[in-house]
Amino acid sequence: MRQSSFVAIILAVGLGLDCAYGIGGPPKDQAVISSAEFNQQDWHNCYEVVETLRPFWLVKRGAHDMDDSEQIWVYEGNVRLGGVEALRGINAFSVSSLQFLDMSEAQHRWGPGHVHGVILVQIR
């Protein structure tokens, strides 16, 4: 009885998170970091911005297994810069906005291989 109650609670929390953040990504109002948000603080790099303002962008979501080599990719325009660590090399001052695209949006734009989504960097 006790174990089944625990399992029910875990499932309810998991379903609540899926509803809150969507299976593919964050809610649409949380999918962009605008220039107004950038101006709130002096940031060293874009990783700091995302880590502070939208930390859930850095969490892999969607289907993956134990040997998951797929990443959340970072793009500037149509150029893939690498995984989320690439954000550390981008000066926040040069960026006008950041946007998170979920798997379906990313795969529609860049093709297969974006199962965890993309962080799209818009330069000033």
mmCIF file of N, CA, C and O in Angstrom, residues 32-124:
data_model
loop_
_atom_site.group_PDB
_atom_site.id
_atom_site.type_symbol
_atom_site.label_atom_id
_atom_site.label_comp_id
_atom_site.label_asym_id
_atom_site.label_seq_id
_atom_site.Cartn_x
_atom_site.Cartn_y
_atom_site.Cartn_z
ATOM 1 N N VAL A 32 11.767 32.770 -24.735
ATOM 2 C CA VAL A 32 12.624 33.843 -25.232
ATOM 3 C C VAL A 32 13.198 34.622 -24.054
ATOM 4 O O VAL A 32 12.510 34.872 -23.070
ATOM 5 N N ILE A 33 14.457 34.991 -24.183
ATOM 6 C CA ILE A 33 15.073 35.952 -23.274
ATOM 7 C C ILE A 33 15.322 37.198 -24.111
ATOM 8 O O ILE A 33 16.118 37.184 -25.045
ATOM 9 N N SER A 34 14.615 38.257 -23.798
ATOM 10 C CA SER A 34 14.653 39.476 -24.602
ATOM 11 C C SER A 34 15.795 40.399 -24.194
ATOM 12 O O SER A 34 16.420 40.219 -23.151
ATOM 13 N N SER A 35 16.024 41.420 -25.002
ATOM 14 C CA SER A 35 17.071 42.395 -24.684
ATOM 15 C C SER A 35 16.749 43.126 -23.382
ATOM 16 O O SER A 35 17.651 43.500 -22.642
ATOM 17 N N ALA A 36 15.468 43.316 -23.071
ATOM 18 C CA ALA A 36 15.089 43.962 -21.813
ATOM 19 C C ALA A 36 15.578 43.146 -20.614
ATOM 20 O O ALA A 36 16.051 43.702 -19.626
ATOM 21 N N GLU A 37 15.484 41.825 -20.713
ATOM 22 C CA GLU A 37 15.973 40.965 -19.635
ATOM 23 C C GLU A 37 17.499 40.975 -19.570
ATOM 24 O O GLU A 37 18.073 40.899 -18.485
ATOM 25 N N PHE A 38 18.145 41.074 -20.723
ATOM 26 C CA PHE A 38 19.613 41.143 -20.755
ATOM 27 C C PHE A 38 20.102 42.380 -20.014
ATOM 28 O O PHE A 38 21.135 42.357 -19.367
ATOM 29 N N ASN A 39 19.369 43.476 -20.128
ATOM 30 C CA ASN A 39 19.794 44.748 -19.545
ATOM 31 C C ASN A 39 19.613 44.823 -18.036
ATOM 32 O O ASN A 39 20.012 45.805 -17.425
ATOM 33 N N GLN A 40 19.031 43.813 -17.423
ATOM 34 C CA GLN A 40 18.813 43.811 -15.982
ATOM 35 C C GLN A 40 20.112 43.681 -15.193
ATOM 36 O O GLN A 40 20.162 44.041 -14.027
ATOM 37 N N GLN A 41 21.135 43.161 -15.803
ATOM 38 C CA GLN A 41 22.358 42.836 -15.077
ATOM 39 C C GLN A 41 23.535 42.832 -16.055
ATOM 40 O O GLN A 41 23.343 42.671 -17.259
ATOM 41 N N ASP A 42 24.729 42.978 -15.536
ATOM 42 C CA ASP A 42 25.930 42.850 -16.366
ATOM 43 C C ASP A 42 26.344 41.381 -16.381
ATOM 44 O O ASP A 42 26.788 40.846 -15.369
ATOM 45 N N TRP A 43 26.171 40.754 -17.506
ATOM 46 C CA TRP A 43 26.495 39.337 -17.659
ATOM 47 C C TRP A 43 27.857 39.200 -18.326
ATOM 48 O O TRP A 43 28.203 39.979 -19.193
ATOM 49 N N HIS A 44 28.592 38.168 -17.975
ATOM 50 C CA HIS A 44 29.870 37.892 -18.628
ATOM 51 C C HIS A 44 29.672 37.137 -19.938
ATOM 52 O O HIS A 44 30.346 37.394 -20.916
ATOM 53 N N ASN A 45 28.757 36.179 -19.909
ATOM 54 C CA ASN A 45 28.519 35.382 -21.119
ATOM 55 C C ASN A 45 27.073 34.898 -21.137
ATOM 56 O O ASN A 45 26.343 35.045 -20.156
ATOM 57 N N CYS A 46 26.685 34.307 -22.240
ATOM 58 C CA CYS A 46 25.297 33.874 -22.409
ATOM 59 C C CYS A 46 24.942 32.672 -21.542
ATOM 60 O O CYS A 46 23.780 32.486 -21.194
ATOM 61 N N TYR A 47 25.922 31.869 -21.184
ATOM 62 C CA TYR A 47 25.630 30.742 -20.295
ATOM 63 C C TYR A 47 25.117 31.268 -18.957
ATOM 64 O O TYR A 47 24.147 30.743 -18.409
ATOM 65 N N GLU A 48 25.743 32.318 -18.436
ATOM 66 C CA GLU A 48 25.291 32.930 -17.181
ATOM 67 C C GLU A 48 23.851 33.418 -17.297
ATOM 68 O O GLU A 48 23.064 33.282 -16.363
ATOM 69 N N VAL A 49 23.517 34.013 -18.427
ATOM 70 C CA VAL A 49 22.163 34.529 -18.652
ATOM 71 C C VAL A 49 21.156 33.390 -18.568
ATOM 72 O O VAL A 49 20.170 33.462 -17.827
ATOM 73 N N VAL A 50 21.403 32.333 -19.334
ATOM 74 C CA VAL A 50 20.475 31.202 -19.371
ATOM 75 C C VAL A 50 20.431 30.502 -18.020
ATOM 76 O O VAL A 50 19.353 30.175 -17.513
ATOM 77 N N GLU A 51 21.586 30.287 -17.418
ATOM 78 C CA GLU A 51 21.649 29.589 -16.133
ATOM 79 C C GLU A 51 20.855 30.340 -15.055
ATOM 80 O O GLU A 51 20.219 29.726 -14.201
ATOM 81 N N THR A 52 20.840 31.669 -15.125
ATOM 82 C CA THR A 52 20.139 32.480 -14.133
ATOM 83 C C THR A 52 18.660 32.668 -14.471
ATOM 84 O O THR A 52 17.801 32.501 -13.610
ATOM 85 N N LEU A 53 18.374 33.019 -15.725
ATOM 86 C CA LEU A 53 17.004 33.383 -16.090
ATOM 87 C C LEU A 53 16.142 32.212 -16.564
ATOM 88 O O LEU A 53 14.926 32.231 -16.367
ATOM 89 N N ARG A 54 16.728 31.232 -17.223
ATOM 90 C CA ARG A 54 15.970 30.086 -17.749
ATOM 91 C C ARG A 54 16.766 28.796 -17.552
ATOM 92 O O ARG A 54 17.141 28.129 -18.510
ATOM 93 N N PRO A 55 17.058 28.412 -16.316
ATOM 94 C CA PRO A 55 17.895 27.224 -16.095
ATOM 95 C C PRO A 55 17.318 25.938 -16.689
ATOM 96 O O PRO A 55 18.072 25.036 -17.054
ATOM 97 N N PHE A 56 16.001 25.860 -16.849
ATOM 98 C CA PHE A 56 15.394 24.656 -17.421
ATOM 99 C C PHE A 56 15.735 24.489 -18.893
ATOM 100 O O PHE A 56 15.559 23.411 -19.445
ATOM 101 N N TRP A 57 16.245 25.536 -19.562
ATOM 102 C CA TRP A 57 16.710 25.386 -20.943
ATOM 103 C C TRP A 57 17.921 24.464 -21.008
ATOM 104 O O TRP A 57 18.213 23.894 -22.050
ATOM 105 N N LEU A 58 18.647 24.332 -19.924
ATOM 106 C CA LEU A 58 19.880 23.546 -19.906
ATOM 107 C C LEU A 58 19.633 22.078 -19.564
ATOM 108 O O LEU A 58 20.573 21.298 -19.487
ATOM 109 N N VAL A 59 18.375 21.703 -19.369
ATOM 110 C CA VAL A 59 18.011 20.342 -18.991
ATOM 111 C C VAL A 59 17.484 19.601 -20.212
ATOM 112 O O VAL A 59 16.550 20.067 -20.864
ATOM 113 N N LYS A 60 18.100 18.459 -20.502
ATOM 114 C CA LYS A 60 17.626 17.643 -21.622
ATOM 115 C C LYS A 60 16.219 17.149 -21.326
ATOM 116 O O LYS A 60 15.910 16.763 -20.218
ATOM 117 N N ARG A 61 15.365 17.194 -22.340
ATOM 118 C CA ARG A 61 14.013 16.672 -22.192
ATOM 119 C C ARG A 61 13.673 15.851 -23.426
ATOM 120 O O ARG A 61 14.386 15.885 -24.409
ATOM 121 N N GLY A 62 12.602 15.128 -23.358
ATOM 122 C CA GLY A 62 12.238 14.260 -24.467
ATOM 123 C C GLY A 62 12.837 12.884 -24.262
ATOM 124 O O GLY A 62 13.416 12.582 -23.230
ATOM 125 N N ALA A 63 12.701 12.048 -25.256
ATOM 126 C CA ALA A 63 13.168 10.665 -25.166
ATOM 127 C C ALA A 63 14.685 10.609 -25.227
ATOM 128 O O ALA A 63 15.307 11.226 -26.078
ATOM 129 N N HIS A 64 15.268 9.890 -24.287
ATOM 130 C CA HIS A 64 16.693 9.599 -24.344
ATOM 131 C C HIS A 64 16.983 8.391 -23.466
ATOM 132 O O HIS A 64 16.219 8.037 -22.598
ATOM 133 N N ASP A 65 18.124 7.745 -23.745
ATOM 134 C CA ASP A 65 18.482 6.558 -22.986
ATOM 135 C C ASP A 65 19.755 6.822 -22.196
ATOM 136 O O ASP A 65 20.264 7.930 -22.165
ATOM 137 N N MET A 66 20.252 5.797 -21.541
ATOM 138 C CA MET A 66 21.423 5.941 -20.675
ATOM 139 C C MET A 66 22.667 6.380 -21.457
ATOM 140 O O MET A 66 23.509 7.076 -20.941
ATOM 141 N N ASP A 67 22.791 5.961 -22.694
ATOM 142 C CA ASP A 67 23.943 6.308 -23.519
ATOM 143 C C ASP A 67 23.560 7.440 -24.478
ATOM 144 O O ASP A 67 23.793 7.371 -25.668
ATOM 145 N N ASP A 68 22.980 8.479 -23.940
ATOM 146 C CA ASP A 68 22.462 9.569 -24.758
ATOM 147 C C ASP A 68 23.576 10.553 -25.081
ATOM 148 O O ASP A 68 24.013 11.315 -24.230
ATOM 149 N N SER A 69 24.023 10.547 -26.315
ATOM 150 C CA SER A 69 25.088 11.462 -26.724
ATOM 151 C C SER A 69 24.529 12.733 -27.344
ATOM 152 O O SER A 69 25.279 13.650 -27.647
ATOM 153 N N GLU A 70 23.221 12.782 -27.558
ATOM 154 C CA GLU A 70 22.599 13.986 -28.118
ATOM 155 C C GLU A 70 22.692 15.133 -27.121
ATOM 156 O O GLU A 70 22.736 14.924 -25.917
ATOM 157 N N GLN A 71 22.717 16.344 -27.635
ATOM 158 C CA GLN A 71 22.855 17.531 -26.805
ATOM 159 C C GLN A 71 21.735 18.511 -27.090
ATOM 160 O O GLN A 71 21.016 18.378 -28.061
ATOM 161 N N ILE A 72 21.644 19.495 -26.237
ATOM 162 C CA ILE A 72 20.872 20.686 -26.546
ATOM 163 C C ILE A 72 21.842 21.528 -27.361
ATOM 164 O O ILE A 72 22.911 21.912 -26.869
ATOM 165 N N TRP A 73 21.522 21.772 -28.619
ATOM 166 C CA TRP A 73 22.442 22.473 -29.503
ATOM 167 C C TRP A 73 22.254 23.977 -29.407
ATOM 168 O O TRP A 73 21.165 24.465 -29.119
ATOM 169 N N VAL A 74 23.331 24.704 -29.681
ATOM 170 C CA VAL A 74 23.304 26.163 -29.729
ATOM 171 C C VAL A 74 23.591 26.581 -31.162
ATOM 172 O O VAL A 74 24.556 26.111 -31.772
ATOM 173 N N TYR A 75 22.727 27.442 -31.692
ATOM 174 C CA TYR A 75 22.867 27.957 -33.047
ATOM 175 C C TYR A 75 22.901 29.477 -33.024
ATOM 176 O O TYR A 75 22.241 30.109 -32.208
ATOM 177 N N GLU A 76 23.679 30.032 -33.939
ATOM 178 C CA GLU A 76 23.590 31.456 -34.269
ATOM 179 C C GLU A 76 23.178 31.493 -35.738
ATOM 180 O O GLU A 76 23.956 31.103 -36.611
ATOM 181 N N GLY A 77 21.947 31.910 -35.984
ATOM 182 C CA GLY A 77 21.410 31.808 -37.341
ATOM 183 C C GLY A 77 21.324 30.350 -37.730
ATOM 184 O O GLY A 77 20.731 29.552 -37.024
ATOM 185 N N ASN A 78 21.943 29.976 -38.843
ATOM 186 C CA ASN A 78 21.954 28.578 -39.273
ATOM 187 C C ASN A 78 23.276 27.886 -38.999
ATOM 188 O O ASN A 78 23.544 26.817 -39.533
ATOM 189 N N VAL A 79 24.105 28.490 -38.161
ATOM 190 C CA VAL A 79 25.410 27.921 -37.839
ATOM 191 C C VAL A 79 25.366 27.271 -36.458
ATOM 192 O O VAL A 79 25.085 27.934 -35.455
ATOM 193 N N ARG A 80 25.646 25.970 -36.410
ATOM 194 C CA ARG A 80 25.695 25.252 -35.137
ATOM 195 C C ARG A 80 27.013 25.575 -34.447
ATOM 196 O O ARG A 80 28.089 25.345 -34.999
ATOM 197 N N LEU A 81 26.913 26.118 -33.235
ATOM 198 C CA LEU A 81 28.103 26.482 -32.468
ATOM 199 C C LEU A 81 28.579 25.365 -31.554
ATOM 200 O O LEU A 81 29.722 25.366 -31.126
ATOM 201 N N GLY A 82 27.707 24.418 -31.231
ATOM 202 C CA GLY A 82 28.037 23.320 -30.335
ATOM 203 C C GLY A 82 26.942 23.118 -29.311
ATOM 204 O O GLY A 82 25.815 23.577 -29.478
ATOM 205 N N GLY A 83 27.291 22.435 -28.214
ATOM 206 C CA GLY A 83 26.348 22.213 -27.124
ATOM 207 C C GLY A 83 26.218 23.461 -26.262
ATOM 208 O O GLY A 83 26.750 24.525 -26.600
ATOM 209 N N VAL A 84 25.536 23.325 -25.132
ATOM 210 C CA VAL A 84 25.273 24.492 -24.287
ATOM 211 C C VAL A 84 26.551 25.154 -23.772
ATOM 212 O O VAL A 84 26.545 26.344 -23.461
ATOM 213 N N GLU A 85 27.646 24.427 -23.716
ATOM 214 C CA GLU A 85 28.916 25.022 -23.280
ATOM 215 C C GLU A 85 29.374 26.120 -24.238
ATOM 216 O O GLU A 85 30.136 27.009 -23.858
ATOM 217 N N ALA A 86 28.903 26.079 -25.489
ATOM 218 C CA ALA A 86 29.248 27.129 -26.464
ATOM 219 C C ALA A 86 28.737 28.492 -26.011
ATOM 220 O O ALA A 86 29.297 29.530 -26.387
ATOM 221 N N LEU A 87 27.693 28.496 -25.179
ATOM 222 C CA LEU A 87 27.160 29.767 -24.664
ATOM 223 C C LEU A 87 28.182 30.517 -23.817
ATOM 224 O O LEU A 87 28.137 31.730 -23.705
ATOM 225 N N ARG A 88 29.117 29.787 -23.211
ATOM 226 C CA ARG A 88 30.151 30.417 -22.374
ATOM 227 C C ARG A 88 31.083 31.310 -23.198
ATOM 228 O O ARG A 88 31.669 32.246 -22.678
ATOM 229 N N GLY A 89 31.204 31.027 -24.485
ATOM 230 C CA GLY A 89 32.089 31.790 -25.348
ATOM 231 C C GLY A 89 31.414 32.957 -26.063
ATOM 232 O O GLY A 89 32.038 33.615 -26.892
ATOM 233 N N ILE A 90 30.161 33.206 -25.743
ATOM 234 C CA ILE A 90 29.428 34.288 -26.402
ATOM 235 C C ILE A 90 29.230 35.429 -25.418
ATOM 236 O O ILE A 90 28.599 35.263 -24.375
ATOM 237 N N ASN A 91 29.791 36.591 -25.762
ATOM 238 C CA ASN A 91 29.659 37.781 -24.930
ATOM 239 C C ASN A 91 28.193 38.208 -24.899
ATOM 240 O O ASN A 91 27.593 38.443 -25.957
ATOM 241 N N ALA A 92 27.627 38.308 -23.721
ATOM 242 C CA ALA A 92 26.211 38.661 -23.584
ATOM 243 C C ALA A 92 25.905 40.046 -24.145
ATOM 244 O O ALA A 92 24.797 40.290 -24.622
ATOM 245 N N PHE A 93 26.873 40.942 -24.136
ATOM 246 C CA PHE A 93 26.667 42.297 -24.638
ATOM 247 C C PHE A 93 26.348 42.305 -26.133
ATOM 248 O O PHE A 93 25.634 43.174 -26.619
ATOM 249 N N SER A 94 26.854 41.310 -26.862
ATOM 250 C CA SER A 94 26.663 41.272 -28.316
ATOM 251 C C SER A 94 25.347 40.616 -28.741
ATOM 252 O O SER A 94 25.033 40.575 -29.915
ATOM 253 N N VAL A 95 24.564 40.141 -27.790
ATOM 254 C CA VAL A 95 23.354 39.384 -28.102
ATOM 255 C C VAL A 95 22.105 40.226 -27.892
ATOM 256 O O VAL A 95 21.968 40.916 -26.885
ATOM 257 N N SER A 96 21.189 40.153 -28.850
ATOM 258 C CA SER A 96 19.920 40.875 -28.702
ATOM 259 C C SER A 96 18.846 40.004 -28.061
ATOM 260 O O SER A 96 17.985 40.503 -27.353
ATOM 261 N N SER A 97 18.893 38.685 -28.306
ATOM 262 C CA SER A 97 17.937 37.786 -27.668
ATOM 263 C C SER A 97 18.413 36.343 -27.775
ATOM 264 O O SER A 97 19.263 36.015 -28.595
ATOM 265 N N LEU A 98 17.833 35.524 -26.914
ATOM 266 C CA LEU A 98 18.034 34.080 -26.954
ATOM 267 C C LEU A 98 16.659 33.448 -27.016
ATOM 268 O O LEU A 98 15.706 33.960 -26.409
ATOM 269 N N GLN A 99 16.557 32.343 -27.751
ATOM 270 C CA GLN A 99 15.265 31.673 -27.870
ATOM 271 C C GLN A 99 15.470 30.176 -27.761
ATOM 272 O O GLN A 99 16.424 29.632 -28.322
ATOM 273 N N PHE A 100 14.572 29.508 -27.027
ATOM 274 C CA PHE A 100 14.602 28.053 -26.966
ATOM 275 C C PHE A 100 13.588 27.500 -27.950
ATOM 276 O O PHE A 100 12.427 27.901 -27.955
ATOM 277 N N LEU A 101 14.040 26.593 -28.815
ATOM 278 C CA LEU A 101 13.150 25.903 -29.751
ATOM 279 C C LEU A 101 13.099 24.439 -29.337
ATOM 280 O O LEU A 101 14.151 23.813 -29.148
ATOM 281 N N ASP A 102 11.898 23.909 -29.183
ATOM 282 C CA ASP A 102 11.763 22.511 -28.793
ATOM 283 C C ASP A 102 12.135 21.593 -29.963
ATOM 284 O O ASP A 102 12.457 22.061 -31.059
ATOM 285 N N MET A 103 12.069 20.297 -29.726
ATOM 286 C CA MET A 103 12.496 19.320 -30.719
ATOM 287 C C MET A 103 11.781 19.503 -32.054
ATOM 288 O O MET A 103 12.423 19.529 -33.101
ATOM 289 N N SER A 104 10.474 19.642 -32.045
ATOM 290 C CA SER A 104 9.754 19.729 -33.319
ATOM 291 C C SER A 104 10.108 21.004 -34.078
ATOM 292 O O SER A 104 10.295 20.968 -35.299
ATOM 293 N N GLU A 105 10.228 22.119 -33.377
ATOM 294 C CA GLU A 105 10.621 23.367 -34.040
ATOM 295 C C GLU A 105 12.036 23.269 -34.599
ATOM 296 O O GLU A 105 12.305 23.693 -35.722
ATOM 297 N N ALA A 106 12.942 22.708 -33.801
ATOM 298 C CA ALA A 106 14.344 22.590 -34.218
ATOM 299 C C ALA A 106 14.497 21.636 -35.398
ATOM 300 O O ALA A 106 15.211 21.933 -36.355
ATOM 301 N N GLN A 107 13.823 20.500 -35.332
ATOM 302 C CA GLN A 107 13.943 19.531 -36.427
ATOM 303 C C GLN A 107 13.273 20.036 -37.695
ATOM 304 O O GLN A 107 13.736 19.743 -38.795
ATOM 305 N N HIS A 108 12.238 20.825 -37.565
ATOM 306 C CA HIS A 108 11.609 21.423 -38.743
ATOM 307 C C HIS A 108 12.585 22.388 -39.428
ATOM 308 O O HIS A 108 12.662 22.444 -40.652
ATOM 309 N N ARG A 109 13.338 23.125 -38.633
ATOM 310 C CA ARG A 109 14.251 24.133 -39.184
ATOM 311 C C ARG A 109 15.585 23.542 -39.640
ATOM 312 O O ARG A 109 16.103 23.913 -40.691
ATOM 313 N N TRP A 110 16.176 22.627 -38.829
ATOM 314 C CA TRP A 110 17.525 22.134 -39.126
ATOM 315 C C TRP A 110 17.593 20.641 -39.437
ATOM 316 O O TRP A 110 18.659 20.121 -39.706
ATOM 317 N N GLY A 111 16.473 19.934 -39.350
ATOM 318 C CA GLY A 111 16.468 18.509 -39.658
ATOM 319 C C GLY A 111 16.655 17.640 -38.423
ATOM 320 O O GLY A 111 16.687 18.129 -37.300
ATOM 321 N N PRO A 112 16.770 16.323 -38.627
ATOM 322 C CA PRO A 112 16.891 15.384 -37.514
ATOM 323 C C PRO A 112 18.150 15.650 -36.680
ATOM 324 O O PRO A 112 19.097 16.275 -37.142
ATOM 325 N N GLY A 113 18.138 15.126 -35.459
ATOM 326 C CA GLY A 113 19.308 15.250 -34.600
ATOM 327 C C GLY A 113 19.191 16.364 -33.572
ATOM 328 O O GLY A 113 20.193 16.810 -33.025
ATOM 329 N N HIS A 114 17.977 16.812 -33.309
ATOM 330 C CA HIS A 114 17.754 17.893 -32.341
ATOM 331 C C HIS A 114 16.715 17.469 -31.306
ATOM 332 O O HIS A 114 15.809 18.221 -30.979
ATOM 333 N N VAL A 115 16.878 16.259 -30.771
ATOM 334 C CA VAL A 115 15.856 15.679 -29.901
ATOM 335 C C VAL A 115 15.670 16.428 -28.588
ATOM 336 O O VAL A 115 14.633 16.293 -27.945
ATOM 337 N N HIS A 116 16.648 17.214 -28.174
ATOM 338 C CA HIS A 116 16.534 17.954 -26.914
ATOM 339 C C HIS A 116 16.326 19.444 -27.140
ATOM 340 O O HIS A 116 16.331 20.225 -26.191
ATOM 341 N N GLY A 117 16.174 19.850 -28.379
ATOM 342 C CA GLY A 117 15.914 21.244 -28.684
ATOM 343 C C GLY A 117 17.168 22.035 -28.998
ATOM 344 O O GLY A 117 18.284 21.504 -29.047
ATOM 345 N N VAL A 118 16.966 23.341 -29.188
ATOM 346 C CA VAL A 118 18.024 24.256 -29.613
ATOM 347 C C VAL A 118 17.886 25.568 -28.865
ATOM 348 O O VAL A 118 16.775 26.034 -28.616
ATOM 349 N N ILE A 119 19.012 26.165 -28.525
ATOM 350 C CA ILE A 119 19.039 27.544 -28.052
ATOM 351 C C ILE A 119 19.557 28.375 -29.214
ATOM 352 O O ILE A 119 20.685 28.168 -29.683
ATOM 353 N N LEU A 120 18.716 29.274 -29.685
ATOM 354 C CA LEU A 120 19.037 30.100 -30.839
ATOM 355 C C LEU A 120 19.501 31.483 -30.359
ATOM 356 O O LEU A 120 18.794 32.151 -29.615
ATOM 357 N N VAL A 121 20.680 31.878 -30.787
ATOM 358 C CA VAL A 121 21.291 33.155 -30.395
ATOM 359 C C VAL A 121 21.078 34.177 -31.510
ATOM 360 O O VAL A 121 21.389 33.903 -32.668
ATOM 361 N N GLN A 122 20.532 35.322 -31.149
ATOM 362 C CA GLN A 122 20.360 36.433 -32.099
ATOM 363 C C GLN A 122 21.362 37.518 -31.729
ATOM 364 O O GLN A 122 21.298 38.082 -30.638
ATOM 365 N N ILE A 123 22.292 37.800 -32.627
ATOM 366 C CA ILE A 123 23.328 38.812 -32.392
ATOM 367 C C ILE A 123 22.792 40.188 -32.788
ATOM 368 O O ILE A 123 22.012 40.315 -33.723
ATOM 369 N N ARG A 124 23.235 41.207 -32.066
ATOM 370 C CA ARG A 124 22.819 42.606 -32.365
ATOM 371 C C ARG A 124 23.278 43.031 -33.736
ATOM 372 O O ARG A 124 24.252 42.693 -34.249
#
